[in-house]
Structure formats: C-alpha cells, structure tokens
Amino acid sequence: MSTRTRAPEKEGAEFRLEPSPYGNKEKRAAWEARIDDGTKSLGDAVAMLLEWRADHSGDTIADQDDLWIEAQIEARVAVLRFDEMTNDQIRSETLTDEKVADVCRAALDEAEDNAEDPERLEEIVARFRNRYKPPIMPSSPFMRTETELAEILMKARERNWYGQTLDELRTERGVIMHKAGKRKKETAS
C-alpha cells in the first residue's frame, strides 16, 4: 500500500510585486515625499500627525487615501520614537510631552464630571481619540481609557432608552430616515 502526499495548498493572497491598483497614486506619492522630507525628527513627525488629525477630524472614514496617508504618518512617528526615546519614556509619556497616567486620569475625571451630558461626553471622547490615538500614546493605556470613556458615554446615552418609542429615539438622535423598512411579524411555530 502506498501513501501519496499532496503538496499543501497555498493560503491567503498571492504576493504582489507591483504597486496597489487602489487609491490615488499621485496624492499618495506626494504625501510620501512630504512625509520623507518633513519628518527628520520625532518632533516634526508628531507635529505633522497632530496637524493631519486636526485638519481631518470631521472627515468620514470613507476616504481610503486619507486613511492611507494617516497610517504612513503614524508609522513614521512610531519608528522615530524608538530613535529618540527610552523604553521607559515610551511607556510613561505621550509624544505630546505629557504623562500618560495624568492624561488618562484627566480625561476620565472630565467625563465623570459631565456624566449627565451625552453631547459633552461625545466631545470629550472625540478630543481624546483625536489627540492621543496611538502612536501618540501607548496602545494599552489608550485602549483602557477609551473603553472607560465609551462606557460612561453609553450609560449617559441609555438613560430612558427603553422608555422611548423608536420614532422618539430617532428624533432625539437627529436620524433622517430616507426609506423606512417594513418589520416582519413573528409567527409562532
């Protein structure tokens, strides 16, 4: 009896040698050059990243070129921080020269002080995300704080959530219905 072995099947996508066919190549190339030329130090790279985030904080997450550009700047910042900072500094300081613990505590304190005001909480959470999203702050404390902020926000939003009709909830949240769907009635089996 003979046993035959098959060659293992390849998993995943094929390795690509040519550039991605997606996105605006000219825009991306211009930004690659700008990032290379304008980020010789960590300070330069952090300033570019914070400016990018400030300029694009209101944008939707749909523009693949903008997401790609931000990722390239973030990658540059992440690399440069290891050239200019010690491991202890990276763990305990933000790239905006603040103590991580102080920033996290201040954001949580401000959220707790405004726990009754969902709109104000949304501003606090958005400001924290835009300013301190990694690599500006190490991932672990950022994620922990963002989770706690989101929990405070969700609790503020859910007050009387179940005491309102769907139409009242939509009105309160500013939802614009373009097309209402029909609900299916459940049938007993």
Coordinates of N, CA, C and O in Angstrom, one line a residue:
M1 N 0.8 -1.2 0.0 CA 0.0 0.0 0.0 C 0.9 1.2 0.0 O 1.8 1.3 0.8
S2 N 0.6 2.1 -0.9 CA 1.4 3.3 -1.0 C 0.6 4.5 -0.5 O -0.6 4.5 -0.7
T3 N 1.3 5.4 0.1 CA 0.6 6.6 0.5 C 1.2 7.8 -0.3 O 2.3 7.9 -0.6
R4 N 0.2 8.6 -0.7 CA 0.6 9.7 -1.5 C 0.4 11.0 -0.7 O -0.5 11.1 0.1
T5 N 1.3 11.9 -0.8 CA 1.1 13.2 -0.1 C 0.9 14.2 -1.1 O 1.6 14.3 -2.2
R6 N 0.0 15.1 -0.8 CA -0.3 16.2 -1.7 C 0.5 17.4 -1.3 O 0.8 17.6 -0.1
A7 N 0.8 18.2 -2.2 CA 1.5 19.5 -1.9 C 0.5 20.3 -1.1 O -0.7 20.4 -1.5
P8 N 0.9 21.0 -0.1 CA 0.0 21.8 0.7 C -0.6 23.0 -0.2 O 0.1 23.5 -1.0
E9 N -1.9 23.3 0.0 CA -2.5 24.4 -0.8 C -2.0 25.7 -0.2 O -2.0 25.8 1.1
K10 N -1.8 26.6 -1.0 CA -1.4 28.0 -0.6 C -2.6 28.6 0.1 O -3.7 28.5 -0.4
E11 N -2.4 29.4 1.1 CA -3.4 30.1 1.8 C -3.2 31.6 1.6 O -2.0 32.0 1.6
G12 N -4.2 32.4 1.6 CA -4.1 33.8 1.5 C -3.8 34.3 0.1 O -3.9 33.6 -0.9
A13 N -3.6 35.6 0.0 CA -3.4 36.2 -1.3 C -2.0 36.0 -1.8 O -1.1 35.7 -1.1
E14 N -1.9 36.1 -3.1 CA -0.6 36.0 -3.8 C 0.2 37.2 -3.5 O -0.3 38.3 -3.3
F15 N 1.5 37.1 -3.3 CA 2.4 38.2 -3.1 C 2.4 39.1 -4.3 O 2.5 38.6 -5.4
R16 N 2.3 40.4 -4.1 CA 2.2 41.3 -5.2 C 3.5 42.1 -5.3 O 3.9 42.7 -4.4
L17 N 4.1 42.2 -6.5 CA 5.3 42.9 -6.7 C 5.0 44.3 -7.2 O 5.8 45.2 -7.0
E18 N 3.9 44.5 -7.9 CA 3.6 45.8 -8.5 C 2.8 46.6 -7.4 O 2.2 46.1 -6.5
P19 N 2.8 47.9 -7.6 CA 2.1 48.8 -6.6 C 0.6 48.5 -6.6 O 0.0 48.0 -7.6
S20 N -0.1 48.8 -5.5 CA -1.5 48.6 -5.4 C -2.3 49.3 -6.5 O -2.0 50.5 -6.8
P21 N -3.3 48.7 -7.1 CA -4.1 49.4 -8.1 C -5.1 50.3 -7.5 O -5.8 51.0 -8.2
Y22 N -5.2 50.3 -6.1 CA -6.2 51.1 -5.5 C -5.7 52.5 -5.0 O -4.5 52.6 -4.7
G23 N -6.6 53.4 -4.9 CA -6.2 54.7 -4.4 C -5.7 55.7 -5.4 O -5.4 55.3 -6.6
N24 N -5.5 56.9 -5.0 CA -5.0 58.0 -5.9 C -3.5 58.0 -5.8 O -2.9 58.5 -4.8
K25 N -2.8 57.4 -6.8 CA -1.3 57.2 -6.7 C -0.6 58.6 -6.6 O 0.4 58.7 -5.9
E26 N -1.1 59.6 -7.3 CA -0.4 60.9 -7.3 C -0.5 61.5 -5.9 O 0.5 62.0 -5.4
K27 N -1.7 61.5 -5.3 CA -1.9 62.0 -4.0 C -1.0 61.3 -3.0 O -0.3 61.9 -2.1
R28 N -1.0 60.0 -3.1 CA -0.1 59.2 -2.1 C 1.3 59.4 -2.3 O 2.1 59.5 -1.4
A29 N 1.8 59.5 -3.6 CA 3.2 59.8 -3.9 C 3.6 61.2 -3.3 O 4.7 61.3 -2.7
A30 N 2.7 62.2 -3.5 CA 3.0 63.5 -3.0 C 3.2 63.5 -1.5 O 4.1 64.1 -0.9
W31 N 2.3 62.7 -0.8 CA 2.4 62.6 0.7 C 3.6 61.8 1.1 O 4.2 62.1 2.2
E32 N 3.9 60.8 0.4 CA 5.1 60.0 0.7 C 6.3 61.0 0.7 O 7.2 60.9 1.7
A33 N 6.5 61.8 -0.3 CA 7.6 62.7 -0.4 C 7.5 63.7 0.7 O 8.5 64.1 1.4
R34 N 6.3 64.2 1.0 CA 6.2 65.2 2.1 C 6.5 64.6 3.5 O 7.2 65.3 4.3
I35 N 6.1 63.4 3.7 CA 6.5 62.7 4.9 C 8.0 62.5 5.0 O 8.6 62.8 6.1
D36 N 8.6 62.0 4.0 CA 10.0 61.8 4.0 C 10.8 63.1 4.2 O 11.8 63.1 5.0
D37 N 10.4 64.2 3.5 CA 11.1 65.5 3.6 C 10.8 66.2 5.0 O 11.7 66.9 5.5
G38 N 9.6 66.0 5.5 CA 9.2 66.9 6.6 C 9.2 66.2 8.0 O 8.8 66.8 8.9
T39 N 9.8 65.0 8.0 CA 9.8 64.3 9.3 C 11.2 63.8 9.6 O 11.4 62.6 9.8
K40 N 12.1 64.6 9.7 CA 13.5 64.2 10.0 C 13.7 63.9 11.5 O 14.6 63.3 11.9
S41 N 12.8 64.5 12.4 CA 12.9 64.3 13.8 C 11.5 63.9 14.3 O 10.5 64.0 13.6
L42 N 11.5 63.3 15.5 CA 10.2 62.9 16.1 C 9.3 64.1 16.3 O 8.1 64.0 16.0
G43 N 9.8 65.2 16.7 CA 9.0 66.4 16.9 C 8.3 66.9 15.6 O 7.1 67.2 15.6
D44 N 9.0 66.8 14.5 CA 8.5 67.1 13.2 C 7.3 66.2 12.8 O 6.3 66.6 12.3
A45 N 7.6 64.9 13.0 CA 6.6 63.9 12.7 C 5.3 64.0 13.5 O 4.2 63.9 13.0
V46 N 5.5 64.2 14.8 CA 4.4 64.4 15.7 C 3.6 65.6 15.3 O 2.3 65.5 15.3
A47 N 4.2 66.7 15.0 CA 3.5 67.9 14.6 C 2.7 67.7 13.3 O 1.6 68.1 13.2
M48 N 3.3 66.9 12.4 CA 2.6 66.6 11.1 C 1.4 65.7 11.4 O 0.3 66.0 10.9
L49 N 1.5 64.8 12.3 CA 0.4 63.8 12.6 C -0.7 64.6 13.3 O -1.9 64.4 13.0
L50 N -0.4 65.4 14.3 CA -1.4 66.2 15.0 C -2.1 67.2 14.1 O -3.3 67.3 14.2
E51 N -1.3 67.8 13.2 CA -2.0 68.7 12.2 C -2.9 67.9 11.3 O -4.0 68.4 11.0
W52 N -2.5 66.8 10.8 CA -3.3 66.0 10.0 C -4.6 65.6 10.7 O -5.7 65.7 10.1
R53 N -4.5 65.1 11.9 CA -5.7 64.7 12.6 C -6.6 65.9 12.9 O -7.8 65.8 12.8
A54 N -6.1 67.1 13.2 CA -6.9 68.2 13.4 C -7.6 68.7 12.2 O -8.8 69.0 12.2
D55 N -6.9 68.6 11.1 CA -7.5 69.0 9.8 C -8.5 68.0 9.3 O -9.4 68.4 8.5
H56 N -8.4 66.8 9.7 CA -9.3 65.7 9.2 C -10.2 65.1 10.2 O -10.8 64.1 10.0
S57 N -10.3 65.7 11.4 CA -11.1 65.1 12.5 C -12.6 65.0 12.1 O -13.3 64.1 12.6
G58 N -13.1 65.9 11.3 CA -14.5 65.8 10.9 C -14.8 65.0 9.7 O -16.0 64.8 9.3
D59 N -13.8 64.5 9.1 CA -14.0 63.7 7.9 C -14.6 62.3 8.2 O -14.4 61.8 9.3
T60 N -15.3 61.8 7.2 CA -15.8 60.4 7.3 C -14.6 59.4 7.2 O -13.6 59.8 6.7
I61 N -14.9 58.2 7.5 CA -13.8 57.2 7.4 C -13.8 56.5 6.1 O -13.3 55.5 5.9
A62 N -14.4 57.2 5.1 CA -14.6 56.5 3.8 C -13.4 56.8 2.8 O -13.2 56.0 1.8
D63 N -12.6 57.8 3.0 CA -11.6 58.1 2.0 C -10.3 57.2 2.3 O -9.6 57.4 3.2
Q64 N -10.2 56.3 1.4 CA -9.0 55.3 1.5 C -7.7 56.0 1.4 O -6.7 55.6 2.1
D65 N -7.6 57.0 0.7 CA -6.3 57.8 0.5 C -6.0 58.5 1.8 O -4.8 58.4 2.3
D66 N -7.0 59.1 2.5 CA -6.7 59.8 3.7 C -6.3 58.8 4.8 O -5.5 59.1 5.6
L67 N -7.0 57.7 4.9 CA -6.6 56.6 5.8 C -5.2 56.1 5.6 O -4.4 55.9 6.5
W68 N -4.9 56.0 4.3 CA -3.5 55.5 4.0 C -2.5 56.5 4.4 O -1.4 56.2 5.0
I69 N -2.8 57.8 4.1 CA -1.8 58.9 4.5 C -1.6 59.0 6.0 O -0.5 59.0 6.5
E70 N -2.7 58.9 6.7 CA -2.6 59.0 8.2 C -1.8 57.8 8.7 O -0.9 57.9 9.6
A71 N -2.0 56.6 8.1 CA -1.2 55.4 8.5 C 0.3 55.6 8.3 O 1.1 55.1 9.0
Q72 N 0.6 56.2 7.1 CA 2.0 56.4 6.8 C 2.7 57.4 7.8 O 3.8 57.2 8.2
I73 N 1.9 58.4 8.2 CA 2.5 59.4 9.2 C 2.6 58.7 10.5 O 3.7 58.8 11.2
E74 N 1.6 57.9 10.9 CA 1.7 57.2 12.2 C 2.9 56.2 12.2 O 3.6 56.1 13.2
A75 N 3.1 55.6 11.1 CA 4.2 54.6 11.0 C 5.5 55.3 11.2 O 6.4 54.9 11.9
R76 N 5.7 56.5 10.6 CA 6.9 57.3 10.7 C 7.1 57.7 12.2 O 8.2 57.7 12.7
V77 N 6.0 58.2 12.8 CA 6.1 58.6 14.2 C 6.5 57.4 15.1 O 7.4 57.5 15.9
A78 N 5.9 56.3 14.8 CA 6.2 55.1 15.6 C 7.6 54.7 15.5 O 8.2 54.2 16.5
V79 N 8.2 54.8 14.4 CA 9.6 54.4 14.2 C 10.5 55.4 14.8 O 11.5 55.1 15.6
L80 N 10.3 56.7 14.6 CA 11.1 57.7 15.2 C 11.1 57.8 16.7 O 12.1 58.1 17.3
R81 N 10.0 57.4 17.3 CA 10.0 57.5 18.8 C 11.0 56.5 19.4 O 11.6 56.8 20.5
F82 N 11.3 55.4 18.7 CA 12.3 54.5 19.3 C 13.7 55.0 19.1 O 14.6 54.6 19.8
D83 N 13.9 55.9 18.1 CA 15.2 56.5 18.0 C 15.5 57.6 19.0 O 16.7 57.8 19.4
E84 N 14.5 58.3 19.5 CA 14.7 59.4 20.3 C 14.2 59.3 21.8 O 14.5 60.2 22.6
M85 N 13.6 58.2 22.1 CA 13.0 58.0 23.5 C 13.5 56.7 24.0 O 13.8 55.7 23.3
T86 N 13.6 56.6 25.4 CA 13.9 55.3 26.0 C 12.6 54.5 26.1 O 11.5 55.0 26.0
N87 N 12.8 53.2 26.4 CA 11.6 52.4 26.6 C 10.7 52.9 27.8 O 9.5 52.8 27.7
D88 N 11.3 53.3 28.8 CA 10.5 53.9 30.0 C 9.8 55.1 29.5 O 8.6 55.3 29.9
Q89 N 10.4 56.0 28.8 CA 9.7 57.2 28.3 C 8.5 56.8 27.4 O 7.4 57.4 27.5
I90 N 8.7 55.8 26.5 CA 7.7 55.4 25.6 C 6.5 54.9 26.4 O 5.3 55.1 26.0
R91 N 6.7 54.1 27.4 CA 5.6 53.6 28.2 C 4.9 54.6 29.1 O 3.8 54.4 29.4
S92 N 5.6 55.6 29.5 CA 5.0 56.5 30.6 C 4.7 57.9 30.1 O 4.0 58.7 30.8
E93 N 5.2 58.3 28.9 CA 5.0 59.7 28.4 C 4.3 59.6 27.0 O 4.5 58.7 26.2
T94 N 3.4 60.6 26.8 CA 2.8 60.7 25.5 C 3.8 61.4 24.6 O 4.8 62.0 25.1
L95 N 3.6 61.4 23.3 CA 4.5 62.1 22.4 C 4.2 63.6 22.4 O 4.9 64.4 21.6
T96 N 3.3 64.1 23.2 CA 3.0 65.5 23.4 C 3.6 66.0 24.7 O 3.2 67.0 25.2
D97 N 4.6 65.2 25.2 CA 5.3 65.6 26.5 C 4.4 65.7 27.7 O 4.5 66.6 28.5
E98 N 3.5 64.8 27.8 CA 2.6 64.7 29.0 C 2.7 63.3 29.6 O 3.1 62.3 28.9
K99 N 2.5 63.2 30.8 CA 2.5 61.8 31.5 C 1.2 61.1 31.1 O 0.1 61.6 31.2
V100 N 1.3 59.9 30.7 CA 0.2 59.0 30.3 C -0.8 58.9 31.4 O -2.0 59.1 31.1
A101 N -0.4 58.6 32.6 CA -1.3 58.5 33.7 C -2.1 59.8 33.9 O -3.3 59.7 34.2
D102 N -1.5 60.9 33.8 CA -2.1 62.2 34.1 C -3.2 62.5 33.0 O -4.3 62.9 33.3
V103 N -2.8 62.2 31.7 CA -3.8 62.4 30.6 C -5.0 61.5 30.8 O -6.1 62.0 30.6
C104 N -4.8 60.3 31.1 CA -5.9 59.3 31.2 C -6.8 59.7 32.4 O -8.0 59.8 32.2
R105 N -6.2 60.1 33.5 CA -7.0 60.5 34.7 C -7.8 61.7 34.4 O -8.9 61.8 34.7
A106 N -7.2 62.7 33.7 CA -7.8 64.0 33.4 C -9.0 63.7 32.5 O -10.1 64.3 32.7
A107 N -8.9 62.9 31.5 CA -10.0 62.6 30.6 C -11.1 61.9 31.3 O -12.3 62.2 31.1
L108 N -10.8 60.9 32.2 CA -11.8 60.2 32.9 C -12.5 61.1 33.9 O -13.8 61.1 34.1
D109 N -11.8 62.0 34.6 CA -12.3 63.0 35.5 C -13.3 63.9 34.8 O -14.4 64.2 35.3
E110 N -12.9 64.4 33.6 CA -13.7 65.3 32.9 C -15.0 64.6 32.4 O -16.1 65.2 32.5
A111 N -14.9 63.4 32.0 CA -16.1 62.6 31.6 C -17.0 62.3 32.8 O -18.2 62.5 32.6
E112 N -16.5 62.0 33.9 CA -17.3 61.8 35.1 C -18.0 63.0 35.6 O -19.1 63.0 36.0
D113 N -17.3 64.2 35.4 CA -17.9 65.5 35.8 C -19.1 65.8 34.8 O -19.9 66.7 35.2
N114 N -19.1 65.3 33.6 CA -20.1 65.6 32.6 C -20.9 64.4 32.3 O -21.5 64.3 31.2
A115 N -21.1 63.4 33.2 CA -21.7 62.2 33.0 C -23.2 62.3 32.7 O -23.8 61.3 32.1
E116 N -23.8 63.4 32.9 CA -25.2 63.6 32.6 C -25.4 64.3 31.2 O -26.6 64.5 30.8
D117 N -24.4 64.6 30.5 CA -24.5 65.3 29.3 C -23.9 64.6 28.1 O -22.7 64.7 27.9
P118 N -24.7 63.8 27.4 CA -24.1 62.9 26.3 C -23.4 63.7 25.2 O -22.4 63.3 24.7
E119 N -23.9 64.9 24.9 CA -23.3 65.7 23.8 C -21.9 66.1 24.3 O -20.9 66.1 23.5
R120 N -21.7 66.6 25.5 CA -20.4 67.0 26.0 C -19.5 65.8 26.1 O -18.3 65.9 25.8
L121 N -20.0 64.6 26.5 CA -19.2 63.4 26.6 C -18.7 63.0 25.2 O -17.6 62.6 25.1
E122 N -19.5 63.2 24.2 CA -19.1 62.8 22.8 C -17.9 63.7 22.4 O -17.0 63.2 21.8
E123 N -17.9 65.0 22.8 CA -16.8 65.9 22.5 C -15.6 65.5 23.3 O -14.5 65.5 22.7
I124 N -15.7 65.1 24.5 CA -14.6 64.6 25.4 C -13.9 63.4 24.8 O -12.7 63.3 24.6
V125 N -14.8 62.4 24.4 CA -14.2 61.2 23.8 C -13.6 61.5 22.5 O -12.5 61.0 22.2
A126 N -14.2 62.3 21.6 CA -13.6 62.6 20.3 C -12.3 63.3 20.5 O -11.3 63.0 19.8
R127 N -12.2 64.3 21.4 CA -11.0 65.0 21.6 C -9.9 64.1 22.1 O -8.7 64.1 21.6
F128 N -10.2 63.2 23.0 CA -9.2 62.2 23.5 C -8.7 61.3 22.4 O -7.5 61.1 22.2
R129 N -9.6 60.8 21.6 CA -9.2 59.9 20.4 C -8.4 60.7 19.4 O -7.3 60.1 19.0
N130 N -8.8 61.8 19.0 CA -8.0 62.6 18.0 C -6.6 63.0 18.5 O -5.7 62.9 17.7
R131 N -6.5 63.3 19.7 CA -5.2 63.8 20.2 C -4.2 62.7 20.6 O -3.0 62.7 20.4
Y132 N -4.8 61.6 21.2 CA -3.9 60.6 21.9 C -3.9 59.2 21.2 O -3.2 58.3 21.7
K133 N -4.6 59.1 20.1 CA -4.7 57.8 19.5 C -3.2 57.4 19.2 O -2.4 58.2 18.8
P134 N -2.9 56.1 19.4 CA -1.5 55.6 19.2 C -1.1 56.0 17.7 O -1.9 56.0 16.8
P135 N 0.2 56.3 17.6 CA 1.3 56.2 18.5 C 1.6 57.3 19.4 O 2.6 57.3 20.1
I136 N 0.7 58.3 19.5 CA 0.9 59.5 20.4 C 0.9 59.0 21.9 O 1.7 59.4 22.7
M137 N 0.1 58.0 22.2 CA 0.0 57.4 23.5 C 0.2 55.9 23.3 O -0.3 55.3 22.3
P138 N 0.9 55.2 24.2 CA 1.0 53.7 24.1 C -0.4 53.1 24.0 O -1.4 53.6 24.6
S139 N -0.5 52.0 23.3 CA -1.8 51.4 23.0 C -2.6 50.9 24.2 O -3.8 51.1 24.3
S140 N -1.9 50.3 25.2 CA -2.6 49.7 26.3 C -3.3 50.7 27.1 O -4.5 50.6 27.4
P141 N -2.7 51.8 27.6 CA -3.4 52.8 28.4 C -4.4 53.5 27.6 O -5.5 53.9 28.1
F142 N -4.2 53.7 26.3 CA -5.1 54.4 25.4 C -6.4 53.6 25.3 O -7.5 54.1 25.5
M143 N -6.2 52.3 25.0 CA -7.4 51.4 24.8 C -8.2 51.3 26.1 O -9.4 51.3 26.1
R144 N -7.5 51.2 27.3 CA -8.2 51.0 28.5 C -9.0 52.3 28.8 O -10.2 52.2 29.2
T145 N -8.4 53.5 28.6 CA -9.1 54.7 28.9 C -10.2 55.0 27.9 O -11.3 55.4 28.3
E146 N -10.0 54.7 26.6 CA -11.1 54.8 25.7 C -12.3 53.9 26.0 O -13.4 54.4 25.8
T147 N -12.0 52.7 26.5 CA -13.1 51.8 26.8 C -13.9 52.4 28.0 O -15.1 52.4 28.0
E148 N -13.2 52.9 29.0 CA -13.9 53.5 30.2 C -14.6 54.8 29.7 O -15.8 55.0 30.2
L149 N -14.1 55.6 28.9 CA -14.8 56.8 28.4 C -16.1 56.4 27.6 O -17.1 57.0 27.8
A150 N -15.9 55.4 26.8 CA -17.1 54.9 26.0 C -18.2 54.3 26.9 O -19.3 54.5 26.6
E151 N -17.8 53.7 28.0 CA -18.7 53.1 28.9 C -19.5 54.3 29.6 O -20.8 54.2 29.7
I152 N -18.8 55.3 30.0 CA -19.5 56.5 30.6 C -20.5 57.1 29.6 O -21.6 57.4 29.9
L153 N -20.0 57.2 28.3 CA -20.9 57.8 27.3 C -22.1 56.9 27.0 O -23.2 57.4 26.9
M154 N -21.9 55.6 26.9 CA -23.0 54.7 26.7 C -24.1 54.8 27.8 O -25.3 54.8 27.6
K155 N -23.6 54.8 29.0 CA -24.5 54.9 30.2 C -25.3 56.2 30.1 O -26.5 56.2 30.4
A156 N -24.7 57.3 29.7 CA -25.4 58.6 29.6 C -26.4 58.6 28.5 O -27.5 59.1 28.6
R157 N -26.1 57.9 27.4 CA -27.0 57.8 26.2 C -28.2 56.9 26.5 O -29.2 57.1 26.0
E158 N -28.0 55.9 27.3 CA -29.0 54.9 27.5 C -30.1 55.3 28.5 O -31.1 54.6 28.7
R159 N -29.9 56.4 29.2 CA -30.9 56.8 30.2 C -32.3 57.0 29.4 O -32.4 57.7 28.4
N160 N -33.3 56.3 29.9 CA -34.6 56.3 29.3 C -34.6 55.8 27.9 O -35.5 56.1 27.2
W161 N -33.6 55.0 27.5 CA -33.5 54.4 26.2 C -34.8 53.6 25.9 O -35.4 53.7 24.8
Y162 N -35.1 52.7 26.9 CA -36.2 51.8 26.6 C -37.6 52.5 26.9 O -38.6 51.9 26.6
G163 N -37.6 53.7 27.4 CA -38.9 54.4 27.7 C -39.3 55.2 26.5 O -40.4 55.9 26.6
Q164 N -38.6 55.2 25.4 CA -39.0 56.0 24.3 C -39.4 55.1 23.1 O -38.9 53.9 23.0
T165 N -40.2 55.6 22.2 CA -40.5 54.8 21.0 C -39.4 55.0 20.0 O -38.5 55.8 20.2
L166 N -39.4 54.2 19.0 CA -38.3 54.2 18.0 C -38.3 55.6 17.3 O -37.2 56.1 17.1
D167 N -39.5 56.1 17.1 CA -39.5 57.5 16.4 C -39.0 58.5 17.4 O -38.3 59.5 16.9
E168 N -39.3 58.4 18.7 CA -38.7 59.4 19.6 C -37.2 59.3 19.7 O -36.5 60.3 19.7
L169 N -36.7 58.1 19.7 CA -35.2 57.9 19.7 C -34.6 58.5 18.5 O -33.6 59.2 18.5
R170 N -35.2 58.3 17.3 CA -34.7 58.8 16.0 C -34.7 60.3 16.1 O -33.7 61.0 15.6
T171 N -35.7 60.9 16.6 CA -35.8 62.4 16.6 C -34.7 62.9 17.6 O -34.0 63.9 17.2
E172 N -34.6 62.3 18.7 CA -33.6 62.8 19.7 C -32.2 62.7 19.2 O -31.4 63.5 19.4
R173 N -31.9 61.6 18.4 CA -30.5 61.4 17.9 C -30.3 62.1 16.5 O -29.2 62.1 16.0
G174 N -31.4 62.8 16.0 CA -31.2 63.5 14.7 C -31.2 62.6 13.5 O -30.6 62.9 12.5
V175 N -31.8 61.4 13.6 CA -31.8 60.5 12.5 C -32.7 61.0 11.4 O -33.8 61.4 11.6
I176 N -32.2 60.9 10.2 CA -33.0 61.2 9.0 C -33.3 59.9 8.3 O -32.4 59.2 7.8
M177 N -34.6 59.6 8.2 CA -35.0 58.3 7.5 C -35.2 58.6 6.1 O -36.0 59.4 5.7
H178 N -34.5 57.9 5.2 CA -34.6 58.0 3.8 C -35.6 57.0 3.3 O -36.3 57.3 2.3
K179 N -35.7 55.9 3.9 CA -36.6 54.9 3.5 C -36.9 54.0 4.7 O -35.9 53.4 5.2
A180 N -38.1 53.9 5.1 CA -38.4 53.0 6.2 C -38.7 51.6 5.7 O -39.4 51.4 4.7
G181 N -38.1 50.7 6.4 CA -38.4 49.3 6.1 C -39.6 48.7 6.8 O -40.1 49.3 7.8
K182 N -40.1 47.6 6.3 CA -41.3 47.0 6.9 C -40.7 46.0 7.9 O -39.8 45.2 7.6
R183 N -41.4 45.9 9.1 CA -41.0 45.0 10.1 C -41.8 43.7 9.8 O -43.0 43.7 9.5
K184 N -41.1 42.6 10.0 CA -41.8 41.3 9.8 C -42.4 40.9 11.2 O -41.8 41.1 12.2
K185 N -43.6 40.4 11.1 CA -44.3 39.9 12.3 C -43.8 38.5 12.6 O -43.6 37.7 11.7
E186 N -43.5 38.3 13.9 CA -43.1 37.0 14.2 C -44.2 36.0 14.2 O -45.4 36.4 14.6
T187 N -44.0 34.8 13.7 CA -45.1 33.8 13.7 C -44.7 32.7 14.7 O -43.5 32.4 14.8
A188 N -45.6 32.2 15.4 CA -45.4 31.1 16.3 C -45.2 29.8 15.5 O -46.0 29.6 14.5
S189 N -44.3 29.0 15.9 CA -44.1 27.8 15.1 C -44.7 26.6 15.9 O -44.8 26.5 17.0

